[in-house]
Amino acid sequence: MRIAELSQASGVPVATIKYYLRAGLLPPGERTAVNQARYDEAHVRRLRLIRVLRDVAELPVGSIGEILAAVDDDALSLHAVLGIAHAALGPPVPERGDGEMAVARREVDAYLDRLGWRVSAHAPARGALAHALVRLRELGLRVSPEDFDVYAEAADSVAAWELERLDTGMDREGQVEQAVVGTLVYEAVFTALRRLAQEHHSARRSG
Amino acid sequence: MRIAELSQASGVPVATIKYYLRAGLLPPGERTAVNQARYDEAHVRRLRLIRVLRDVAELPVGSIGEILAAVDDDALSLHAVLGIAHAALGPPVPERGDGEMAVARREVDAYLDRLGWRVSAHAPARGALAHALVRLRELGLRVSPEDFDVYAEAADSVAAWELERLDTGMDREGQVEQAVVGTLVYEAVFTALRRLAQEHHSARRSG
């Protein structure tokens, strides 16, 4: 298909497609004339993944490029590609190099070991957990990672179910898209449902 | 105590305390001379709550003022005050008045009725859930609120436990602080733990 048709098939404006081509996010089409190229279904799928990484994950172009390079690198396993995408999604960890943060990081590492969870030593979520501990302590609350047990149990059952229902018949592009959407959109779903459940239980208690 | 001592007791700089006094967030101290006033423990507690609303909840001064006015309004029940604080915490719902969003809102309302949850018709989390549905559908995924069941179950058990352990012996100020910290910091805790659990289950499946 020509670029105008690719635009129609993907819903992405021609000018944006040209920008992605220049930025190297979209591989060039097959050249058919000096000023013309032919695109195919792979381009449609790639544009779809770019849209998810940009609109749902709100990632900068640089991070999108890194994830796409990983998708295209046949030497990487699917698990490795998903790990790269997952790490790019954050959650953001405030930069703090102080002593309290270092102590909290060690406590979180020991806690995850006790849970028996196999997670990368560089997972940003380790820092996010440590930062929550520091924050609670700064407010004068006495907390240890064990106070997270109820959340860990809920997270474990949700994640087990999520991985169970992953459609593994998809190509790498589809699986990365699925992982990004699943992680971010369902995060918003859980957050909203927890707020509603809190209100419900508060209403019940107040009679 | 004098303003310098209030600053020391609360950890809030004198200039910031003066700003809160001018903005009406902090009630004036008892005047002891033309240029001097005496402050007490109630001021320390109020500064603590302002700090949580500003640093943890990242609320604008206007919203903080509304919550504090509710705390001080003896005509409001504690449940009502907590509801006002809770509503200010979001989650933010993108403004969308289109047809898909209206349909999704009706589906979410019916879903919450089926769950038997008692929640305000104006809870922002209703809109956040509806927006997640719209987002998933825009990506071509066929979803209904029933696909949220696993998350609803996890949210329900977490929220029941959270309300159970609320310290109800605190004054209103303390309870509002507790609710804000609990909602926001533990939201970050669950988000981080879910990401780690996903990585763990992905590692298990990839062997």
mmCIF file of N, CA and C in Angstrom, chain B residues 8-95:
data_model
loop_
_atom_site.group_PDB
_atom_site.id
_atom_site.type_symbol
_atom_site.label_atom_id
_atom_site.label_comp_id
_atom_site.label_asym_id
_atom_site.label_seq_id
_atom_site.Cartn_x
_atom_site.Cartn_y
_atom_site.Cartn_z
ATOM 1 N N GLN B 8 10.096 24.762 64.492
ATOM 2 C CA GLN B 8 10.969 23.678 64.913
ATOM 3 C C GLN B 8 10.171 22.394 65.196
ATOM 4 N N ALA B 9 9.024 22.572 65.861
ATOM 5 C CA ALA B 9 8.208 21.411 66.244
ATOM 6 C C ALA B 9 7.608 20.721 65.021
ATOM 7 N N SER B 10 7.330 21.508 63.973
ATOM 8 C CA SER B 10 6.633 20.946 62.811
ATOM 9 C C SER B 10 7.576 20.641 61.654
ATOM 10 N N GLY B 11 8.775 21.229 61.692
ATOM 11 C CA GLY B 11 9.689 21.060 60.570
ATOM 12 C C GLY B 11 9.315 21.917 59.369
ATOM 13 N N VAL B 12 8.374 22.840 59.549
ATOM 14 C CA VAL B 12 7.958 23.710 58.442
ATOM 15 C C VAL B 12 8.631 25.080 58.626
ATOM 16 N N PRO B 13 9.296 25.608 57.600
ATOM 17 C CA PRO B 13 9.988 26.900 57.730
ATOM 18 C C PRO B 13 9.032 28.027 58.124
ATOM 19 N N VAL B 14 9.554 29.015 58.860
ATOM 20 C CA VAL B 14 8.743 30.143 59.328
ATOM 21 C C VAL B 14 8.049 30.847 58.159
ATOM 22 N N ALA B 15 8.764 31.047 57.056
ATOM 23 C CA ALA B 15 8.172 31.759 55.910
ATOM 24 C C ALA B 15 6.960 30.998 55.369
ATOM 25 N N THR B 16 7.049 29.665 55.368
ATOM 26 C CA THR B 16 5.940 28.847 54.876
ATOM 27 C C THR B 16 4.762 28.926 55.836
ATOM 28 N N ILE B 17 5.062 28.912 57.137
ATOM 29 C CA ILE B 17 3.991 29.038 58.136
ATOM 30 C C ILE B 17 3.257 30.369 57.934
ATOM 31 N N LYS B 18 4.035 31.440 57.695
ATOM 32 C CA LYS B 18 3.411 32.760 57.485
ATOM 33 C C LYS B 18 2.531 32.740 56.243
ATOM 34 N N TYR B 19 2.985 32.050 55.221
ATOM 35 C CA TYR B 19 2.189 31.939 53.994
ATOM 36 C C TYR B 19 0.872 31.201 54.271
ATOM 37 N N TYR B 20 0.938 30.116 55.042
ATOM 38 C CA TYR B 20 -0.285 29.355 55.373
ATOM 39 C C TYR B 20 -1.242 30.205 56.206
ATOM 40 N N LEU B 21 -0.679 31.037 57.095
ATOM 41 C CA LEU B 21 -1.526 31.926 57.908
ATOM 42 C C LEU B 21 -2.257 32.918 57.001
ATOM 43 N N ARG B 22 -1.502 33.523 56.068
ATOM 44 C CA ARG B 22 -2.111 34.492 55.140
ATOM 45 C C ARG B 22 -3.158 33.825 54.252
ATOM 46 N N ALA B 23 -2.872 32.572 53.827
ATOM 47 C CA ALA B 23 -3.790 31.870 52.919
ATOM 48 C C ALA B 23 -5.000 31.301 53.666
ATOM 49 N N GLY B 24 -4.991 31.423 55.004
ATOM 50 C CA GLY B 24 -6.122 30.945 55.786
ATOM 51 C C GLY B 24 -6.119 29.430 56.006
ATOM 52 N N LEU B 25 -5.020 28.757 55.669
ATOM 53 C CA LEU B 25 -4.956 27.304 55.891
ATOM 54 C C LEU B 25 -4.692 27.000 57.357
ATOM 55 N N LEU B 26 -3.999 27.914 58.012
ATOM 56 C CA LEU B 26 -3.643 27.728 59.417
ATOM 57 C C LEU B 26 -4.350 28.824 60.209
ATOM 58 N N PRO B 27 -5.105 28.452 61.259
ATOM 59 C CA PRO B 27 -5.793 29.491 62.039
ATOM 60 C C PRO B 27 -4.766 30.350 62.767
ATOM 61 N N PRO B 28 -5.075 31.642 62.969
ATOM 62 C CA PRO B 28 -4.118 32.519 63.649
ATOM 63 C C PRO B 28 -3.860 32.051 65.077
ATOM 64 N N GLY B 29 -2.669 32.357 65.584
ATOM 65 C CA GLY B 29 -2.362 32.041 66.978
ATOM 66 C C GLY B 29 -3.029 33.051 67.901
ATOM 67 N N GLU B 30 -2.864 32.826 69.182
ATOM 68 C CA GLU B 30 -3.429 33.758 70.172
ATOM 69 C C GLU B 30 -2.494 34.953 70.290
ATOM 70 N N ARG B 31 -2.989 36.152 69.981
ATOM 71 C CA ARG B 31 -2.121 37.329 69.954
ATOM 72 C C ARG B 31 -1.646 37.689 71.359
ATOM 73 N N THR B 32 -0.314 37.846 71.531
ATOM 74 C CA THR B 32 0.235 38.179 72.854
ATOM 75 C C THR B 32 0.876 39.556 72.854
ATOM 76 N N ALA B 33 1.182 40.087 71.685
ATOM 77 C CA ALA B 33 1.704 41.453 71.552
ATOM 78 C C ALA B 33 1.424 41.872 70.121
ATOM 79 N N VAL B 34 1.716 43.119 69.777
ATOM 80 C CA VAL B 34 1.408 43.607 68.439
ATOM 81 C C VAL B 34 1.988 42.681 67.364
ATOM 82 N N ASN B 35 3.222 42.279 67.587
ATOM 83 C CA ASN B 35 3.879 41.478 66.561
ATOM 84 C C ASN B 35 4.139 40.037 66.985
ATOM 85 N N GLN B 36 3.377 39.571 67.977
ATOM 86 C CA GLN B 36 3.653 38.224 68.462
ATOM 87 C C GLN B 36 2.373 37.436 68.716
ATOM 88 N N ALA B 37 2.451 36.140 68.468
ATOM 89 C CA ALA B 37 1.295 35.279 68.742
ATOM 90 C C ALA B 37 1.809 33.968 69.314
ATOM 91 N N ARG B 38 0.888 33.283 70.022
ATOM 92 C CA ARG B 38 1.262 32.015 70.638
ATOM 93 C C ARG B 38 0.528 30.890 69.908
ATOM 94 N N TYR B 39 1.237 29.841 69.625
ATOM 95 C CA TYR B 39 0.666 28.696 68.909
ATOM 96 C C TYR B 39 0.691 27.465 69.805
ATOM 97 N N ASP B 40 -0.155 26.475 69.484
ATOM 98 C CA ASP B 40 -0.187 25.279 70.333
ATOM 99 C C ASP B 40 -0.137 23.994 69.499
ATOM 100 N N GLU B 41 -0.391 22.868 70.170
ATOM 101 C CA GLU B 41 -0.307 21.557 69.524
ATOM 102 C C GLU B 41 -1.255 21.421 68.333
ATOM 103 N N ALA B 42 -2.409 22.129 68.410
ATOM 104 C CA ALA B 42 -3.365 22.055 67.301
ATOM 105 C C ALA B 42 -2.734 22.605 66.022
ATOM 106 N N HIS B 43 -1.867 23.604 66.175
ATOM 107 C CA HIS B 43 -1.185 24.158 65.000
ATOM 108 C C HIS B 43 -0.175 23.162 64.428
ATOM 109 N N VAL B 44 0.495 22.450 65.335
ATOM 110 C CA VAL B 44 1.466 21.448 64.879
ATOM 111 C C VAL B 44 0.746 20.368 64.069
ATOM 112 N N ARG B 45 -0.402 19.910 64.601
ATOM 113 C CA ARG B 45 -1.160 18.857 63.916
ATOM 114 C C ARG B 45 -1.681 19.350 62.565
ATOM 115 N N ARG B 46 -2.158 20.602 62.561
ATOM 116 C CA ARG B 46 -2.692 21.156 61.315
ATOM 117 C C ARG B 46 -1.581 21.274 60.255
ATOM 118 N N LEU B 47 -0.397 21.680 60.689
ATOM 119 C CA LEU B 47 0.726 21.788 59.738
ATOM 120 C C LEU B 47 1.095 20.413 59.178
ATOM 121 N N ARG B 48 0.979 19.414 60.020
ATOM 122 C CA ARG B 48 1.278 18.058 59.600
ATOM 123 C C ARG B 48 0.298 17.604 58.508
ATOM 124 N N LEU B 49 -0.981 17.907 58.720
ATOM 125 C CA LEU B 49 -1.986 17.522 57.727
ATOM 126 C C LEU B 49 -1.778 18.306 56.420
ATOM 127 N N ILE B 50 -1.465 19.590 56.530
ATOM 128 C CA ILE B 50 -1.202 20.394 55.326
ATOM 129 C C ILE B 50 -0.034 19.783 54.547
ATOM 130 N N ARG B 51 0.995 19.359 55.281
ATOM 131 C CA ARG B 51 2.175 18.780 54.629
ATOM 132 C C ARG B 51 1.801 17.511 53.855
ATOM 133 N N VAL B 52 0.967 16.679 54.458
ATOM 134 C CA VAL B 52 0.543 15.450 53.781
ATOM 135 C C VAL B 52 -0.267 15.794 52.529
ATOM 136 N N LEU B 53 -1.179 16.757 52.661
ATOM 137 C CA LEU B 53 -2.031 17.114 51.517
ATOM 138 C C LEU B 53 -1.197 17.744 50.399
ATOM 139 N N ARG B 54 -0.125 18.433 50.775
ATOM 140 C CA ARG B 54 0.694 19.100 49.775
ATOM 141 C C ARG B 54 1.748 18.149 49.199
ATOM 142 N N ASP B 55 2.494 17.451 50.090
ATOM 143 C CA ASP B 55 3.626 16.659 49.609
ATOM 144 C C ASP B 55 3.233 15.258 49.154
ATOM 145 N N VAL B 56 2.302 14.625 49.858
ATOM 146 C CA VAL B 56 1.913 13.270 49.482
ATOM 147 C C VAL B 56 0.821 13.323 48.413
ATOM 148 N N ALA B 57 -0.220 14.130 48.672
ATOM 149 C CA ALA B 57 -1.339 14.181 47.719
ATOM 150 C C ALA B 57 -1.089 15.178 46.585
ATOM 151 N N GLU B 58 -0.107 16.056 46.764
ATOM 152 C CA GLU B 58 0.229 17.076 45.757
ATOM 153 C C GLU B 58 -0.991 17.888 45.326
ATOM 154 N N LEU B 59 -1.808 18.261 46.307
ATOM 155 C CA LEU B 59 -3.019 19.035 46.008
ATOM 156 C C LEU B 59 -2.700 20.524 45.944
ATOM 157 N N PRO B 60 -3.436 21.279 45.103
ATOM 158 C CA PRO B 60 -3.273 22.739 45.081
ATOM 159 C C PRO B 60 -3.844 23.346 46.363
ATOM 160 N N VAL B 61 -3.370 24.563 46.691
ATOM 161 C CA VAL B 61 -3.772 25.227 47.932
ATOM 162 C C VAL B 61 -5.297 25.324 48.052
ATOM 163 N N GLY B 62 -5.977 25.566 46.921
ATOM 164 C CA GLY B 62 -7.442 25.686 46.956
ATOM 165 C C GLY B 62 -8.106 24.418 47.480
ATOM 166 N N SER B 63 -7.684 23.252 46.963
ATOM 167 C CA SER B 63 -8.272 21.978 47.413
ATOM 168 C C SER B 63 -7.945 21.724 48.871
ATOM 169 N N ILE B 64 -6.707 22.075 49.266
ATOM 170 C CA ILE B 64 -6.309 21.880 50.663
ATOM 171 C C ILE B 64 -7.235 22.699 51.566
ATOM 172 N N GLY B 65 -7.505 23.936 51.164
ATOM 173 C CA GLY B 65 -8.396 24.797 51.943
ATOM 174 C C GLY B 65 -9.779 24.193 52.097
ATOM 175 N N GLU B 66 -10.301 23.598 51.011
ATOM 176 C CA GLU B 66 -11.640 22.988 51.083
ATOM 177 C C GLU B 66 -11.675 21.812 52.056
ATOM 178 N N ILE B 67 -10.622 20.994 52.013
ATOM 179 C CA ILE B 67 -10.585 19.838 52.908
ATOM 180 C C ILE B 67 -10.491 20.294 54.361
ATOM 181 N N LEU B 68 -9.637 21.296 54.614
ATOM 182 C CA LEU B 68 -9.482 21.780 55.991
ATOM 183 C C LEU B 68 -10.780 22.411 56.503
ATOM 184 N N ALA B 69 -11.494 23.108 55.611
ATOM 185 C CA ALA B 69 -12.782 23.697 56.018
ATOM 186 C C ALA B 69 -13.751 22.584 56.411
ATOM 187 N N ALA B 70 -13.712 21.459 55.680
ATOM 188 C CA ALA B 70 -14.589 20.329 56.005
ATOM 189 C C ALA B 70 -14.197 19.721 57.359
ATOM 190 N N VAL B 71 -12.873 19.603 57.592
ATOM 191 C CA VAL B 71 -12.400 19.059 58.872
ATOM 192 C C VAL B 71 -12.935 19.912 60.025
ATOM 193 N N ASP B 72 -12.946 21.241 59.823
ATOM 194 C CA ASP B 72 -13.344 22.164 60.888
ATOM 195 C C ASP B 72 -14.859 22.327 61.026
ATOM 196 N N ASP B 73 -15.604 21.790 60.060
ATOM 197 C CA ASP B 73 -17.059 21.982 60.072
ATOM 198 C C ASP B 73 -17.726 20.868 60.889
ATOM 199 N N ASP B 74 -18.099 21.208 62.129
ATOM 200 C CA ASP B 74 -18.632 20.184 63.034
ATOM 201 C C ASP B 74 -19.961 19.612 62.567
ATOM 202 N N ALA B 75 -20.615 20.313 61.629
ATOM 203 C CA ALA B 75 -21.907 19.821 61.136
ATOM 204 C C ALA B 75 -21.723 18.622 60.212
ATOM 205 N N LEU B 76 -20.493 18.439 59.708
ATOM 206 C CA LEU B 76 -20.245 17.315 58.795
ATOM 207 C C LEU B 76 -19.819 16.079 59.578
ATOM 208 N N SER B 77 -20.352 14.917 59.182
ATOM 209 C CA SER B 77 -19.934 13.664 59.810
ATOM 210 C C SER B 77 -18.517 13.322 59.344
ATOM 211 N N LEU B 78 -17.839 12.465 60.090
ATOM 212 C CA LEU B 78 -16.497 12.046 59.695
ATOM 213 C C LEU B 78 -16.533 11.368 58.324
ATOM 214 N N HIS B 79 -17.558 10.557 58.084
ATOM 215 C CA HIS B 79 -17.678 9.879 56.780
ATOM 216 C C HIS B 79 -17.763 10.901 55.654
ATOM 217 N N ALA B 80 -18.492 12.004 55.896
ATOM 218 C CA ALA B 80 -18.617 13.057 54.875
ATOM 219 C C ALA B 80 -17.271 13.746 54.643
ATOM 220 N N VAL B 81 -16.539 14.012 55.733
ATOM 221 C CA VAL B 81 -15.235 14.672 55.609
ATOM 222 C C VAL B 81 -14.278 13.778 54.823
ATOM 223 N N LEU B 82 -14.273 12.487 55.172
ATOM 224 C CA LEU B 82 -13.392 11.551 54.462
ATOM 225 C C LEU B 82 -13.777 11.476 52.988
ATOM 226 N N GLY B 83 -15.080 11.566 52.715
ATOM 227 C CA GLY B 83 -15.554 11.538 51.329
ATOM 228 C C GLY B 83 -15.041 12.729 50.542
ATOM 229 N N ILE B 84 -15.029 13.891 51.167
ATOM 230 C CA ILE B 84 -14.536 15.099 50.499
ATOM 231 C C ILE B 84 -13.039 14.977 50.213
ATOM 232 N N ALA B 85 -12.285 14.481 51.211
ATOM 233 C CA ALA B 85 -10.842 14.310 51.018
ATOM 234 C C ALA B 85 -10.581 13.288 49.909
ATOM 235 N N HIS B 86 -11.317 12.188 49.963
ATOM 236 C CA HIS B 86 -11.149 11.094 49.016
ATOM 237 C C HIS B 86 -11.418 11.566 47.590
ATOM 238 N N ALA B 87 -12.485 12.363 47.420
ATOM 239 C CA ALA B 87 -12.854 12.836 46.084
ATOM 240 C C ALA B 87 -11.757 13.741 45.520
ATOM 241 N N ALA B 88 -11.093 14.517 46.416
ATOM 242 C CA ALA B 88 -10.048 15.433 45.951
ATOM 243 C C ALA B 88 -8.822 14.665 45.450
ATOM 244 N N LEU B 89 -8.673 13.419 45.905
ATOM 245 C CA LEU B 89 -7.490 12.632 45.524
ATOM 246 C C LEU B 89 -7.607 12.038 44.124
ATOM 247 N N GLY B 90 -8.736 12.244 43.483
ATOM 248 C CA GLY B 90 -8.898 11.722 42.120
ATOM 249 C C GLY B 90 -9.382 10.293 42.142
ATOM 250 N N PRO B 91 -8.971 9.413 41.230
ATOM 251 C CA PRO B 91 -7.957 9.660 40.211
ATOM 252 C C PRO B 91 -8.467 10.622 39.156
ATOM 253 N N PRO B 92 -7.537 11.344 38.483
ATOM 254 C CA PRO B 92 -7.953 12.284 37.453
ATOM 255 C C PRO B 92 -8.645 11.555 36.295
ATOM 256 N N VAL B 93 -9.743 12.095 35.855
ATOM 257 C CA VAL B 93 -10.462 11.500 34.729
ATOM 258 C C VAL B 93 -10.390 12.466 33.547
ATOM 259 N N PRO B 94 -9.815 12.029 32.430
ATOM 260 C CA PRO B 94 -9.733 12.917 31.272
ATOM 261 C C PRO B 94 -11.130 13.377 30.878
ATOM 262 N N GLU B 95 -11.257 14.636 30.534
ATOM 263 C CA GLU B 95 -12.542 15.198 30.112
ATOM 264 C C GLU B 95 -12.924 14.587 28.774
#
